[in-house]
mmCIF file of C-alpha atoms in Angstrom:
data_model
loop_
_atom_site.group_PDB
_atom_site.id
_atom_site.type_symbol
_atom_site.label_atom_id
_atom_site.label_comp_id
_atom_site.label_asym_id
_atom_site.label_seq_id
_atom_site.Cartn_x
_atom_site.Cartn_y
_atom_site.Cartn_z
ATOM 1 C CA GLU L 7 64.637 -174.604 56.879
ATOM 2 C CA ALA L 8 62.763 -172.247 59.184
ATOM 3 C CA GLY L 9 64.099 -171.949 62.723
ATOM 4 C CA VAL L 10 62.273 -172.081 66.009
ATOM 5 C CA THR L 11 59.794 -169.248 66.252
ATOM 6 C CA GLN L 12 58.137 -167.785 69.313
ATOM 7 C CA PHE L 13 55.217 -165.467 69.757
ATOM 8 C CA PRO L 14 54.896 -162.846 71.078
ATOM 9 C CA SER L 15 58.373 -161.362 71.260
ATOM 10 C CA HIS L 16 57.294 -159.138 74.143
ATOM 11 C CA SER L 17 54.411 -159.259 76.554
ATOM 12 C CA VAL L 18 53.593 -156.799 79.311
ATOM 13 C CA ILE L 19 50.801 -157.784 81.663
ATOM 14 C CA GLU L 20 49.611 -156.936 85.119
ATOM 15 C CA LYS L 21 49.879 -159.201 88.099
ATOM 16 C CA GLY L 22 46.983 -161.615 88.185
ATOM 17 C CA GLN L 23 46.415 -161.659 84.441
ATOM 18 C CA THR L 24 46.906 -164.604 82.138
ATOM 19 C CA VAL L 25 49.454 -164.867 79.357
ATOM 20 C CA THR L 26 49.972 -167.574 76.762
ATOM 21 C CA LEU L 27 53.275 -167.993 74.982
ATOM 22 C CA ARG L 28 53.591 -169.960 71.791
ATOM 23 C CA CYS L 29 56.485 -171.882 70.286
ATOM 24 C CA ASP L 30 56.742 -173.389 66.822
ATOM 25 C CA PRO L 31 59.653 -175.829 66.650
ATOM 26 C CA ILE L 32 61.686 -176.697 63.608
ATOM 27 C CA SER L 33 59.653 -178.948 61.361
ATOM 28 C CA GLY L 34 60.313 -182.607 62.136
ATOM 29 C CA HIS L 35 61.743 -181.985 65.597
ATOM 30 C CA ASP L 36 59.943 -184.180 68.089
ATOM 31 C CA ASN L 37 61.816 -182.860 71.125
ATOM 32 C CA LEU L 38 60.572 -179.503 72.373
ATOM 33 C CA TYR L 39 61.879 -177.721 75.459
ATOM 34 C CA TRP L 40 60.926 -174.662 77.445
ATOM 35 C CA TYR L 41 63.503 -172.687 79.408
ATOM 36 C CA ARG L 42 63.443 -169.315 81.101
ATOM 37 C CA ARG L 43 65.935 -166.738 82.255
ATOM 38 C CA VAL L 44 64.802 -164.647 85.183
ATOM 39 C CA MET L 45 66.438 -161.340 86.146
ATOM 40 C CA GLY L 46 69.799 -161.992 84.507
ATOM 41 C CA LYS L 47 70.284 -165.323 86.219
ATOM 42 C CA GLU L 48 71.003 -168.673 84.642
ATOM 43 C CA ILE L 49 68.781 -170.045 81.943
ATOM 44 C CA LYS L 50 66.699 -172.699 83.698
ATOM 45 C CA PHE L 51 64.955 -175.714 82.243
ATOM 46 C CA LEU L 52 61.181 -175.829 82.605
ATOM 47 C CA LEU L 53 59.986 -178.895 80.716
ATOM 48 C CA HIS L 54 60.506 -181.242 77.820
ATOM 49 C CA PHE L 55 58.011 -182.684 75.344
ATOM 50 C CA VAL L 56 58.556 -185.685 73.140
ATOM 51 C CA LYS L 57 55.941 -185.233 70.476
ATOM 52 C CA GLU L 58 52.770 -184.474 72.438
ATOM 53 C CA SER L 59 53.880 -186.148 75.677
ATOM 54 C CA LYS L 60 55.512 -184.453 78.611
ATOM 55 C CA GLN L 61 58.796 -186.275 79.123
ATOM 56 C CA ASP L 62 60.155 -184.183 81.965
ATOM 57 C CA GLU L 63 58.411 -181.316 83.725
ATOM 58 C CA SER L 64 60.667 -181.211 86.750
ATOM 59 C CA GLY L 65 61.567 -177.569 86.154
ATOM 60 C CA MET L 66 58.034 -176.174 86.194
ATOM 61 C CA PRO L 67 57.962 -173.779 89.146
ATOM 62 C CA ASN L 68 54.351 -174.288 90.255
ATOM 63 C CA ASN L 69 50.858 -175.086 89.087
ATOM 64 C CA ARG L 70 50.334 -171.599 87.697
ATOM 65 C CA PHE L 71 52.280 -172.793 84.659
ATOM 66 C CA LEU L 72 50.616 -175.055 82.124
ATOM 67 C CA ALA L 73 52.311 -176.314 78.983
ATOM 68 C CA GLU L 74 50.648 -178.135 76.142
ATOM 69 C CA ARG L 75 51.670 -179.553 72.828
ATOM 70 C CA THR L 76 48.552 -180.823 71.177
ATOM 71 C CA GLY L 77 49.231 -182.827 68.041
ATOM 72 C CA GLY L 78 52.938 -182.803 68.689
ATOM 73 C CA THR L 79 53.595 -179.662 66.684
ATOM 74 C CA TYR L 80 53.549 -176.239 68.295
ATOM 75 C CA SER L 81 53.495 -175.745 72.040
ATOM 76 C CA THR L 82 51.927 -173.206 74.354
ATOM 77 C CA LEU L 83 52.957 -172.160 77.820
ATOM 78 C CA LYS L 84 50.263 -170.491 79.863
ATOM 79 C CA VAL L 85 50.885 -168.574 83.053
ATOM 80 C CA GLN L 86 47.732 -168.073 85.122
ATOM 81 C CA PRO L 87 47.648 -165.986 87.231
ATOM 82 C CA ALA L 88 50.923 -164.227 86.541
ATOM 83 C CA GLU L 89 53.055 -163.020 89.445
ATOM 84 C CA LEU L 90 55.849 -160.452 89.524
ATOM 85 C CA GLU L 91 58.526 -163.137 89.839
ATOM 86 C CA ASP L 92 57.416 -164.667 86.533
ATOM 87 C CA SER L 93 59.043 -161.804 84.638
ATOM 88 C CA GLY L 94 61.896 -162.920 82.437
ATOM 89 C CA VAL L 95 62.705 -164.308 79.027
ATOM 90 C CA TYR L 96 61.090 -167.595 78.049
ATOM 91 C CA PHE L 97 62.979 -169.630 75.486
ATOM 92 C CA CYS L 98 61.800 -172.545 73.447
ATOM 93 C CA ALA L 99 64.149 -175.049 71.851
ATOM 94 C CA SER L 100 63.757 -178.113 69.679
ATOM 95 C CA SER L 101 65.814 -181.046 68.479
ATOM 96 C CA HIS L 102 65.486 -184.302 66.607
ATOM 97 C CA LEU L 103 64.268 -187.294 68.550
ATOM 98 C CA LEU L 104 66.700 -189.700 67.002
ATOM 99 C CA GLY L 105 70.333 -189.356 66.149
ATOM 100 C CA GLY L 106 73.618 -189.066 67.964
ATOM 101 C CA GLY L 107 74.082 -187.814 71.479
ATOM 102 C CA ASP L 108 75.862 -184.742 70.221
ATOM 103 C CA GLN L 109 72.636 -183.338 68.837
ATOM 104 C CA ALA L 110 72.170 -179.733 69.710
ATOM 105 C CA GLN L 111 69.025 -177.987 70.736
ATOM 106 C CA TYR L 112 68.024 -175.096 68.495
ATOM 107 C CA PHE L 113 66.622 -172.081 70.254
ATOM 108 C CA GLY L 114 63.987 -169.547 69.405
ATOM 109 C CA PRO L 115 64.444 -165.817 69.981
ATOM 110 C CA GLY L 116 62.540 -165.926 73.260
ATOM 111 C CA THR L 117 59.534 -164.113 74.657
ATOM 112 C CA ARG L 118 60.268 -161.329 77.097
ATOM 113 C CA LEU L 119 57.540 -161.334 79.734
ATOM 114 C CA THR L 120 57.108 -158.381 82.048
ATOM 115 C CA VAL L 121 54.627 -158.638 84.892
ATOM 116 C CA LEU L 122 53.756 -155.294 86.502
ATOM 117 C CA ALA R 12 72.568 -182.698 89.634
ATOM 118 C CA GLN R 13 74.712 -180.743 87.232
ATOM 119 C CA THR R 14 76.090 -177.242 87.681
ATOM 120 C CA VAL R 15 77.872 -174.842 85.357
ATOM 121 C CA THR R 16 79.861 -171.803 86.451
ATOM 122 C CA GLN R 17 80.987 -168.943 84.280
ATOM 123 C CA SER R 18 83.183 -166.768 86.455
ATOM 124 C CA GLN R 19 83.453 -163.798 84.093
ATOM 125 C CA PRO R 20 80.193 -161.837 83.911
ATOM 126 C CA GLU R 21 81.670 -159.369 81.407
ATOM 127 C CA MET R 22 84.684 -159.243 79.152
ATOM 128 C CA SER R 23 85.956 -157.061 76.385
ATOM 129 C CA VAL R 24 88.483 -157.574 73.628
ATOM 130 C CA GLN R 25 89.888 -155.516 70.817
ATOM 131 C CA GLU R 26 88.928 -156.444 67.309
ATOM 132 C CA ALA R 27 91.312 -159.006 65.762
ATOM 133 C CA GLU R 28 92.636 -160.120 69.144
ATOM 134 C CA THR R 29 92.054 -163.406 70.943
ATOM 135 C CA VAL R 30 89.872 -163.879 73.997
ATOM 136 C CA THR R 31 89.161 -166.865 76.223
ATOM 137 C CA LEU R 32 85.921 -167.340 78.127
ATOM 138 C CA SER R 33 85.992 -169.604 81.169
ATOM 139 C CA CYS R 34 83.545 -172.324 82.104
ATOM 140 C CA THR R 35 83.695 -174.960 84.802
ATOM 141 C CA TYR R 36 81.091 -177.594 85.412
ATOM 142 C CA ASP R 37 80.210 -180.401 87.730
ATOM 143 C CA THR R 38 78.443 -183.602 86.837
ATOM 144 C CA SER R 39 78.333 -187.133 88.157
ATOM 145 C CA GLU R 40 77.665 -188.523 84.701
ATOM 146 C CA SER R 41 80.312 -190.391 82.757
ATOM 147 C CA ASN R 42 78.663 -189.684 79.424
ATOM 148 C CA TYR R 43 77.866 -186.044 78.793
ATOM 149 C CA TYR R 44 78.161 -183.268 76.250
ATOM 150 C CA LEU R 45 79.276 -179.676 76.539
ATOM 151 C CA PHE R 46 78.084 -176.733 74.491
ATOM 152 C CA TRP R 47 78.763 -173.079 73.983
ATOM 153 C CA TYR R 48 75.861 -170.942 72.819
ATOM 154 C CA LYS R 49 75.992 -167.340 71.682
ATOM 155 C CA GLN R 50 73.173 -164.824 72.015
ATOM 156 C CA PRO R 51 73.800 -161.616 70.057
ATOM 157 C CA PRO R 52 71.858 -158.483 70.902
ATOM 158 C CA SER R 53 69.189 -159.535 68.385
ATOM 159 C CA ARG R 54 68.384 -162.311 70.909
ATOM 160 C CA GLN R 55 68.429 -165.465 68.762
ATOM 161 C CA MET R 56 70.611 -167.938 70.607
ATOM 162 C CA ILE R 57 72.798 -170.036 68.334
ATOM 163 C CA LEU R 58 75.119 -172.948 68.874
ATOM 164 C CA VAL R 59 78.797 -172.057 68.645
ATOM 165 C CA ILE R 60 80.535 -175.329 69.376
ATOM 166 C CA ARG R 61 79.997 -178.681 71.059
ATOM 167 C CA GLN R 62 82.252 -181.255 72.696
ATOM 168 C CA GLU R 63 81.681 -184.887 73.572
ATOM 169 C CA ALA R 64 83.167 -185.677 76.961
ATOM 170 C CA TYR R 65 84.656 -188.982 75.883
ATOM 171 C CA LYS R 66 86.610 -187.342 73.070
ATOM 172 C CA GLN R 67 90.008 -186.058 74.121
ATOM 173 C CA GLN R 68 90.511 -183.915 71.049
ATOM 174 C CA ASN R 69 89.356 -180.349 71.505
ATOM 175 C CA ALA R 70 86.553 -179.241 69.211
ATOM 176 C CA THR R 71 87.200 -176.477 66.694
ATOM 177 C CA GLU R 72 84.820 -174.470 64.514
ATOM 178 C CA ASN R 73 86.635 -171.912 62.399
ATOM 179 C CA ARG R 74 87.747 -169.130 64.768
ATOM 180 C CA PHE R 75 86.186 -170.839 67.791
ATOM 181 C CA SER R 76 87.923 -173.562 69.714
ATOM 182 C CA VAL R 77 87.649 -175.095 73.152
ATOM 183 C CA ASN R 78 90.136 -176.157 75.769
ATOM 184 C CA PHE R 79 88.503 -179.175 77.365
ATOM 185 C CA GLN R 80 90.171 -180.315 80.569
ATOM 186 C CA LYS R 81 88.082 -183.259 81.696
ATOM 187 C CA ALA R 82 89.852 -183.933 84.977
ATOM 188 C CA ALA R 83 89.555 -180.302 85.971
ATOM 189 C CA LYS R 84 85.979 -180.125 84.616
ATOM 190 C CA SER R 85 86.872 -177.074 82.624
ATOM 191 C CA PHE R 86 85.539 -176.131 79.186
ATOM 192 C CA SER R 87 86.840 -172.750 78.062
ATOM 193 C CA LEU R 88 86.060 -171.102 74.739
ATOM 194 C CA LYS R 89 88.743 -169.356 72.721
ATOM 195 C CA ILE R 90 87.756 -166.869 70.061
ATOM 196 C CA SER R 91 90.571 -165.998 67.673
ATOM 197 C CA ASP R 92 90.683 -162.915 65.450
ATOM 198 C CA SER R 93 87.691 -161.410 67.266
ATOM 199 C CA GLN R 94 85.164 -159.636 65.088
ATOM 200 C CA LEU R 95 82.566 -157.004 65.941
ATOM 201 C CA GLY R 96 79.875 -159.592 65.232
ATOM 202 C CA ASP R 97 81.179 -161.705 68.096
ATOM 203 C CA THR R 98 79.706 -159.206 70.542
ATOM 204 C CA ALA R 99 77.127 -161.256 72.431
ATOM 205 C CA MET R 100 76.232 -163.137 75.584
ATOM 206 C CA TYR R 101 77.974 -166.487 75.672
ATOM 207 C CA PHE R 102 76.473 -169.383 77.592
ATOM 208 C CA CYS R 103 78.213 -172.586 78.515
ATOM 209 C CA ALA R 104 75.983 -175.641 78.979
ATOM 210 C CA VAL R 105 76.225 -179.323 79.869
ATOM 211 C CA ARG R 106 73.846 -182.148 79.018
ATOM 212 C CA ARG R 107 73.664 -185.752 80.134
ATOM 213 C CA GLY R 108 74.386 -188.341 77.485
ATOM 214 C CA ASN R 109 70.994 -188.960 75.914
ATOM 215 C CA ALA R 110 70.094 -186.473 73.215
ATOM 216 C CA GLY R 111 66.716 -185.758 74.757
ATOM 217 C CA ASN R 112 68.008 -184.533 78.082
ATOM 218 C CA MET R 113 67.821 -180.959 79.245
ATOM 219 C CA LEU R 114 70.653 -178.448 79.140
ATOM 220 C CA THR R 115 72.106 -176.982 82.314
ATOM 221 C CA PHE R 116 73.450 -173.491 81.702
ATOM 222 C CA GLY R 117 75.965 -171.200 83.316
ATOM 223 C CA GLY R 118 75.122 -167.596 84.082
ATOM 224 C CA GLY R 119 76.659 -166.283 80.877
ATOM 225 C CA THR R 120 79.525 -163.992 79.917
ATOM 226 C CA ARG R 121 78.822 -160.748 78.136
ATOM 227 C CA LEU R 122 81.536 -160.184 75.547
ATOM 228 C CA MET R 123 82.111 -156.824 73.929
ATOM 229 C CA VAL R 124 84.388 -156.628 70.911
ATOM 230 C CA LYS R 125 85.777 -153.126 70.531
ATOM 231 C CA PRO R 126 86.845 -151.614 67.207
#
C-alpha cells in the first residue's frame, strides 16, 4: 500500500508569489489533514477534510491560505500571496473515516516551503 | 484546548542503552488518545506507539514502551536497546476521542543515538 505522498518536497519562492502544495492520501482514506511546522516550533493543525468537505478549518491562519479536495481524493493547499512567516514544513496526513478511536494518522514526508 | 509539552529539546544515548523521553499534556477530555511519532532525518514521520487513555496497561511495541501516568498527565516513551536507526525527532501528540479529530503536538525531542 502506497503511503501519503506530497509534492513538491521543496519550494523556494519570493514574497508575494503563489505556491500550491499537493497531497495524495493513502487510497481509501477519507480523512485528510494539513499541518505545518514553522521555525522549529510545534507542529500545528491547519484543517481537516472528510472526503471533499472541510470538517474543521480552525487552524488556517488567514485567508491567504486556500485548501481544496475536489472529488475527495488528493488535496491542494494554495498560499497566495506568500509572506515570510509562511516558511516552514507543511505536512499532510490521512486516516480511515471509520474504525476505532485508536486510529492513527499517517503522515507524508512534508513540503519544505521557503519564502524569501 | 489541549496542550503537549516535551521538556527535552535534545537528548543523546549510547547504542544499546535505554533512554526515556518525557511528555506531559493537558486536556479537559475524558476520552482521548496519546501518540508518539518519530521523524528520522529522511523526514517521513511514522507512528511509534499509541495509548488509549482509558486503558491502564502501558502500551508496548517491541523495544518501545510508554509509561502512562494518567493522574499526572504524563506519557513518557522508553526506548530499550537503542539502535542507530532510532536517531530522529520524536513528537508526542494527543487527540480527542473521535478518530477524526486533529492531533495536538509537543515541540519535539531530537534524539541522537551514538555508536
